[in-house]
XYZ file of N, CA and C in Angstrom:
477
model
N 29.963 -131.012 -69.760
C 28.547 -130.691 -69.816
C 28.403 -128.493 -70.262
N 28.232 -128.323 -70.937
C 28.422 -126.583 -71.157
C 27.000 -125.961 -70.231
N 26.914 -124.502 -70.380
C 25.744 -124.122 -70.228
C 24.421 -124.333 -70.513
N 23.340 -124.047 -70.343
C 21.715 -124.320 -70.879
C 21.479 -125.458 -71.752
N 21.939 -126.678 -71.293
C 22.497 -127.863 -71.503
C 20.634 -128.422 -71.558
N 19.687 -128.201 -71.052
C 18.741 -128.548 -70.714
C 17.863 -128.178 -71.025
N 16.113 -128.751 -71.240
C 15.558 -127.798 -71.066
C 14.585 -126.948 -69.658
N 13.917 -126.278 -69.459
C 13.419 -125.997 -68.236
C 12.438 -126.926 -67.561
N 12.430 -127.485 -66.670
C 11.699 -127.985 -66.220
C 12.011 -130.035 -65.701
N 12.794 -130.121 -67.053
C 13.250 -131.050 -66.420
C 14.017 -131.605 -65.168
N 13.795 -132.827 -64.987
C 13.823 -133.790 -63.757
C 15.435 -134.157 -63.545
N 16.804 -133.884 -63.229
C 17.786 -134.453 -63.432
C 18.165 -135.275 -61.687
N 18.811 -136.516 -62.171
C 18.782 -137.152 -61.109
C 20.368 -137.541 -61.691
N 21.725 -137.598 -60.523
C 22.953 -137.700 -60.840
C 23.448 -138.630 -59.783
N 24.092 -139.179 -60.112
C 24.943 -140.487 -59.426
C 26.135 -139.870 -59.834
N 26.330 -138.955 -60.172
C 28.247 -138.311 -60.363
C 29.257 -137.758 -59.078
N 30.132 -138.027 -59.294
C 30.580 -137.116 -58.186
C 30.805 -135.813 -58.268
N 30.804 -135.775 -59.893
C 31.652 -134.682 -60.489
C 29.680 -133.433 -60.453
N 29.162 -134.153 -60.770
C 27.733 -133.668 -60.757
C 26.805 -133.563 -59.949
N 25.687 -132.145 -59.306
C 25.054 -132.602 -58.875
C 23.782 -131.539 -58.923
N 22.533 -132.092 -58.370
C 21.296 -130.794 -58.060
C 21.292 -130.434 -56.762
N 21.257 -129.328 -56.691
C 21.024 -128.571 -55.801
C 20.094 -127.272 -55.762
N 18.903 -127.431 -55.105
C 17.772 -126.659 -55.057
C 17.380 -126.144 -57.071
N 17.288 -126.729 -57.094
C 17.242 -127.052 -58.751
C 18.749 -126.008 -59.798
N 19.467 -125.880 -59.296
C 20.248 -125.790 -60.015
C 21.672 -126.900 -60.197
N 21.980 -127.230 -61.738
C 22.936 -128.339 -61.898
C 24.127 -127.440 -61.728
N 25.135 -128.357 -60.920
C 26.638 -127.894 -60.558
C 27.647 -128.852 -60.737
N 28.265 -128.119 -61.198
C 29.822 -128.988 -61.547
C 30.406 -128.725 -60.469
N 30.746 -130.000 -59.475
C 31.399 -129.758 -57.999
C 33.026 -129.560 -58.101
N 33.123 -130.140 -59.824
C 35.239 -129.759 -59.904
C 35.327 -128.239 -60.212
N 34.591 -128.326 -60.955
C 35.081 -126.589 -61.525
C 33.989 -125.469 -60.992
N 33.307 -126.105 -59.759
C 32.795 -125.025 -58.811
C 31.690 -124.099 -59.725
N 31.288 -124.489 -60.880
C 30.521 -123.340 -61.429
C 28.902 -124.074 -61.368
N 27.815 -123.046 -61.507
C 26.246 -123.435 -62.125
C 26.217 -123.477 -63.281
N 26.466 -124.441 -63.650
C 26.015 -125.050 -65.535
C 24.446 -124.638 -65.978
N 23.302 -124.812 -64.673
C 22.061 -124.102 -65.656
C 21.049 -124.375 -64.129
N 20.487 -123.195 -64.138
C 18.913 -123.317 -63.605
C 18.337 -124.531 -64.325
N 17.470 -125.431 -63.651
C 16.865 -126.445 -63.571
C 15.241 -125.871 -63.834
N 14.586 -124.912 -63.052
C 13.746 -124.619 -63.318
C 13.529 -123.016 -62.616
N 12.383 -121.826 -63.400
C 12.420 -121.048 -63.277
C 11.675 -120.654 -61.968
N 12.850 -119.752 -61.389
C 12.177 -119.503 -60.135
C 12.143 -117.874 -59.582
N 11.591 -117.485 -58.215
C 11.748 -115.868 -58.422
C 12.893 -115.772 -58.062
N 13.520 -116.355 -56.880
C 14.815 -116.627 -55.760
C 15.418 -117.712 -55.604
N 16.567 -116.638 -55.761
C 17.939 -117.741 -56.148
C 19.321 -117.629 -55.326
N 19.666 -118.600 -54.175
C 20.420 -118.128 -53.801
C 21.638 -119.301 -54.197
N 22.926 -118.879 -54.810
C 23.991 -119.069 -55.491
C 24.626 -120.250 -54.273
N 24.922 -121.708 -54.445
C 25.898 -121.669 -52.700
C 27.056 -121.060 -52.966
N 27.869 -120.849 -51.661
C 28.764 -120.587 -51.635
C 30.188 -120.508 -51.902
N 30.453 -122.059 -52.890
C 32.093 -121.738 -52.836
C 31.977 -121.508 -54.532
N 30.983 -121.339 -55.235
C 30.803 -121.182 -56.477
C 31.787 -120.411 -56.834
N 32.337 -120.501 -58.142
C 33.170 -119.464 -58.555
C 32.883 -118.920 -59.877
N 31.889 -119.772 -60.589
C 31.439 -119.134 -61.902
C 29.933 -119.015 -61.931
N 28.854 -118.620 -63.217
C 28.058 -118.478 -63.439
C 28.352 -118.986 -65.116
N 28.029 -120.414 -65.625
C 28.219 -120.884 -66.918
C 27.320 -119.885 -67.759
N 27.731 -119.961 -69.312
C 26.896 -119.490 -70.447
C 25.538 -120.190 -70.139
N 24.632 -118.776 -70.477
C 23.381 -118.758 -70.141
C 22.974 -120.139 -69.152
N 23.277 -120.120 -67.600
C 23.078 -120.704 -66.894
C 21.572 -120.690 -66.466
N 20.977 -118.908 -66.458
C 19.652 -118.834 -66.033
C 19.037 -117.615 -67.003
N 19.544 -118.020 -68.415
C 18.678 -117.574 -69.303
C 17.681 -117.986 -70.054
N 16.564 -117.033 -69.926
C 14.830 -117.069 -69.377
C 14.068 -117.497 -68.686
N 15.073 -117.510 -67.269
C 14.183 -117.200 -66.437
C 13.765 -116.277 -65.652
N 12.601 -116.056 -66.487
C 11.538 -114.566 -66.436
C 10.719 -114.364 -65.000
N 11.158 -115.753 -64.238
C 10.032 -114.865 -63.262
C 11.639 -114.035 -62.128
N 12.466 -114.743 -62.269
C 14.067 -114.501 -61.474
C 13.597 -112.897 -60.992
N 13.311 -112.906 -59.992
C 13.693 -111.474 -59.150
C 14.423 -111.171 -57.987
N 15.260 -111.695 -57.771
C 16.090 -111.881 -56.878
C 17.116 -113.200 -56.813
N 18.428 -112.371 -56.874
C 19.565 -113.695 -57.383
C 20.521 -113.133 -56.188
N 21.041 -114.287 -55.117
C 22.264 -114.065 -54.471
C 23.075 -114.267 -54.902
N 24.813 -113.461 -54.676
C 25.789 -114.044 -55.420
C 26.512 -114.293 -54.158
N 27.192 -115.230 -53.986
C 28.712 -115.756 -53.328
C 29.627 -114.695 -52.997
N 30.725 -114.486 -52.400
C 31.575 -113.907 -52.098
C 32.601 -114.323 -52.957
N 32.465 -115.794 -53.302
C 33.518 -117.143 -53.926
C 33.145 -116.093 -55.741
N 32.603 -115.865 -56.032
C 32.386 -115.859 -57.404
C 33.386 -115.136 -58.274
N 34.029 -115.591 -59.632
C 35.345 -114.477 -60.060
C 33.819 -114.288 -61.425
N 33.468 -114.989 -61.713
C 33.212 -114.939 -63.594
C 31.814 -115.580 -63.753
N 31.090 -114.650 -64.663
C 29.750 -114.070 -64.875
C 29.650 -114.123 -66.089
N 29.213 -115.565 -66.666
C 29.375 -115.895 -68.282
C 28.389 -115.201 -69.626
N 28.911 -115.686 -70.824
C 28.133 -115.323 -71.690
C 26.970 -115.392 -71.421
N 26.148 -114.141 -71.343
C 24.484 -114.572 -71.437
C 24.208 -114.894 -70.374
N 24.622 -115.516 -69.006
C 24.606 -116.095 -68.100
C 22.641 -115.416 -67.385
N 22.226 -114.754 -67.492
C 20.804 -113.645 -66.815
C 20.326 -113.206 -67.922
N 21.041 -113.332 -69.199
C 19.980 -112.737 -70.305
C 18.933 -113.506 -70.585
N 17.871 -112.231 -70.520
C 16.119 -111.903 -70.818
C 15.585 -112.966 -68.930
N 16.141 -112.177 -68.411
C 15.232 -112.343 -66.861
C 14.690 -111.228 -66.609
N 13.583 -110.646 -67.481
C 12.469 -109.813 -67.367
C 12.147 -109.577 -66.449
N 12.267 -110.024 -65.090
C 11.822 -109.374 -64.096
C 12.889 -109.007 -62.743
N 14.557 -109.790 -62.777
C 15.485 -108.972 -62.247
C 15.235 -108.140 -62.219
N 15.078 -107.228 -61.003
C 15.248 -105.410 -60.712
C 16.920 -105.019 -60.344
N 17.503 -105.747 -59.854
C 18.704 -105.304 -58.640
C 19.760 -105.925 -58.953
N 21.099 -105.803 -59.308
C 21.908 -106.656 -58.768
C 23.096 -106.557 -58.445
N 23.748 -106.775 -57.215
C 24.890 -106.092 -56.835
C 26.115 -107.903 -56.987
N 26.990 -107.172 -57.162
C 28.256 -108.514 -57.903
C 28.898 -108.202 -56.505
N 29.413 -109.545 -56.212
C 30.224 -109.187 -55.187
C 31.982 -108.824 -55.805
N 32.846 -108.795 -54.324
C 33.819 -107.874 -54.977
C 34.494 -108.740 -55.692
N 34.605 -110.046 -55.606
C 35.481 -111.138 -56.307
C 35.292 -111.040 -57.557
N 34.463 -110.294 -58.113
C 33.883 -110.823 -59.676
C 35.003 -110.181 -60.636
N 35.499 -110.914 -61.485
C 36.387 -109.771 -62.234
C 36.214 -110.351 -63.561
N 35.010 -110.596 -63.876
C 34.469 -111.028 -65.867
C 33.153 -110.429 -65.814
N 33.221 -110.053 -66.584
C 31.452 -110.482 -67.100
C 31.092 -110.102 -68.357
N 30.306 -111.597 -68.816
C 30.980 -112.148 -70.092
C 29.670 -111.098 -71.351
N 29.877 -111.088 -72.693
C 28.846 -110.652 -73.429
C 27.612 -110.916 -73.306
N 26.621 -110.199 -73.311
C 25.290 -110.027 -72.935
C 24.870 -110.577 -71.795
N 25.749 -111.106 -70.826
C 25.508 -111.311 -69.534
C 23.754 -111.388 -69.241
N 23.515 -109.968 -68.967
C 22.427 -109.383 -68.699
C 21.420 -108.791 -69.929
N 21.583 -109.264 -71.132
C 20.737 -108.892 -71.873
C 19.417 -108.985 -72.166
N 18.381 -108.181 -72.143
C 17.347 -108.454 -72.445
C 16.382 -108.429 -70.478
N 17.065 -107.562 -69.388
C 17.014 -107.837 -68.000
C 16.294 -106.055 -68.630
N 14.883 -106.373 -68.718
C 14.399 -104.891 -69.097
C 13.261 -104.180 -67.839
N 13.548 -105.240 -67.149
C 13.244 -104.481 -65.705
C 14.609 -104.080 -64.809
N 15.760 -104.614 -64.933
C 16.962 -103.988 -64.419
C 17.131 -102.829 -64.187
N 17.061 -102.159 -63.152
C 17.006 -100.955 -62.428
C 18.530 -100.468 -62.045
N 19.127 -101.147 -61.412
C 20.411 -100.528 -60.706
C 20.867 -101.965 -60.392
N 22.701 -101.627 -60.853
C 23.532 -102.533 -61.074
C 24.805 -101.992 -60.283
N 25.514 -102.951 -58.977
C 26.497 -102.416 -58.477
C 27.614 -103.217 -58.816
N 28.593 -102.712 -59.491
C 29.767 -103.658 -58.995
C 31.187 -102.320 -58.134
N 31.749 -103.975 -58.348
C 33.187 -103.236 -57.273
C 34.434 -103.306 -57.957
N 35.943 -102.792 -57.505
C 36.943 -102.229 -58.785
C 37.806 -103.614 -59.158
N 37.288 -104.654 -58.861
C 37.280 -106.131 -58.673
C 37.849 -106.210 -60.176
N 36.414 -105.701 -61.070
C 35.402 -106.033 -62.674
C 37.186 -105.433 -63.373
N 37.684 -106.521 -64.110
C 38.734 -106.099 -65.148
C 37.727 -106.301 -66.386
N 36.893 -107.271 -66.779
C 36.782 -107.167 -67.999
C 34.773 -107.199 -68.094
N 34.665 -106.216 -68.936
C 33.364 -106.011 -69.492
C 32.538 -106.250 -70.627
N 32.580 -107.023 -71.336
C 32.318 -107.367 -72.350
C 31.126 -106.658 -72.731
N 31.277 -106.698 -74.559
C 30.090 -106.613 -75.289
C 28.730 -106.572 -74.786
N 27.426 -105.643 -75.351
C 26.052 -105.949 -74.546
C 26.025 -106.231 -73.438
N 27.321 -106.231 -72.575
C 26.493 -106.761 -71.201
C 25.533 -106.349 -70.693
N 24.922 -105.418 -70.870
C 24.003 -104.645 -70.377
C 22.227 -104.081 -71.461
N 22.345 -104.660 -72.525
C 21.963 -104.131 -74.058
C 20.402 -104.506 -73.484
N 20.163 -103.429 -73.982
C 17.947 -103.800 -74.088
C 17.675 -103.873 -72.510
N 18.498 -103.501 -71.900
C 18.004 -103.260 -70.154
C 17.249 -102.217 -70.091
N 16.149 -101.467 -70.580
C 15.349 -100.489 -70.850
C 15.289 -99.845 -69.268
N 14.993 -100.607 -68.339
C 14.918 -99.841 -67.003
C 16.144 -99.715 -66.594
N 17.288 -99.764 -66.815
C 18.352 -99.186 -66.642
C 18.850 -98.029 -66.129
N 18.889 -97.781 -65.085
C 18.981 -95.528 -64.485
C 20.078 -95.890 -64.243
N 20.700 -96.839 -63.043
C 21.870 -96.217 -62.506
C 22.955 -97.449 -62.417
N 24.648 -97.460 -62.783
C 24.924 -98.888 -62.497
C 26.414 -97.870 -61.384
N 26.179 -98.716 -60.289
C 26.754 -97.789 -59.101
C 28.315 -98.705 -59.186
N 29.795 -97.958 -59.198
C 30.593 -98.184 -59.884
C 31.805 -97.230 -58.463
N 32.872 -98.336 -58.248
C 33.870 -97.811 -56.893
C 33.935 -96.355 -57.967
N 34.458 -95.386 -57.219
C 35.391 -94.160 -56.742
C 36.385 -94.394 -57.765
N 36.647 -93.718 -58.446
C 37.740 -93.582 -59.980
C 37.821 -94.466 -60.442
N 36.884 -94.919 -60.824
C 36.508 -96.153 -62.177
C 35.233 -95.901 -62.862
N 34.755 -94.460 -62.371
C 33.231 -93.996 -63.411
C 34.111 -93.887 -65.133
N 34.889 -93.473 -65.038
C 35.592 -92.980 -66.077
C 36.040 -94.323 -66.937
N 36.901 -94.727 -66.528
C 37.031 -96.465 -66.870
C 36.149 -97.379 -67.511
N 35.007 -97.698 -66.910
C 33.732 -98.090 -66.567
C 32.614 -97.822 -67.935
N 32.718 -96.082 -67.199
C 32.018 -95.142 -68.424
C 32.299 -95.691 -69.709
N 33.403 -95.078 -70.069
C 34.136 -95.407 -71.447
C 33.148 -96.995 -72.009
N 33.639 -97.726 -71.334
C 33.357 -99.071 -71.680
C 32.045 -99.634 -71.704
N 31.048 -99.016 -71.048
C 29.878 -99.599 -70.848
C 28.987 -98.166 -72.166
N 29.761 -96.759 -72.665
C 28.987 -96.184 -73.111
C 28.812 -96.497 -74.427
N 30.406 -97.171 -75.293
C 30.737 -97.762 -76.319
C 29.737 -98.717 -76.462
N 29.309 -99.295 -75.717
C 28.505 -101.081 -76.082
C 27.112 -100.847 -75.983
N 26.660 -100.214 -74.648
C 25.509 -99.955 -73.714
C 25.241 -98.706 -74.076
N 25.402 -97.642 -73.865
C 24.595 -96.220 -73.902
C 23.478 -96.381 -72.586
N 24.482 -96.617 -71.629
C 23.479 -96.609 -70.160
C 24.604 -95.461 -69.289
N 23.865 -94.721 -68.557
C 24.095 -94.196 -68.100
C 24.805 -94.297 -66.489
N 26.092 -94.023 -66.420
C 26.871 -94.287 -65.180
C 26.557 -93.610 -64.188
N 26.475 -93.590 -62.429
C 25.914 -92.767 -61.607
C 27.208 -93.043 -60.594
């Protein structure tokens, strides 16, 4: 089952050992990934053992203002938070190594992003059309590396 497989607001009951629904999150326990947020919510806390947020898992969650990411997270998939208009700030855990294409596309209220030097791959259009984005905090010594990557793709400012 891939990311964003179900319409928002659908009620899912799982009798599977692999797939569960917890706090309106459809979770693949085997792969330790969030498949999809099933309800448009203002705040979400991702369970502590999750390593991946799947493709478009939170797409169009336009009420989402706050998300807590676990220290186990390594990958944020393509369009994972696309069109989460109310999201204003995000801190990626030190374990994140990959951010997918358009992961924060159209997060128009996103102002601040903090990331660590574990991020090895930032795909194209990650922050495209984030019109309020004023700062991306990166580790000392990584500004040039990340700056070139982001400048080519999003035309945003690094601080």
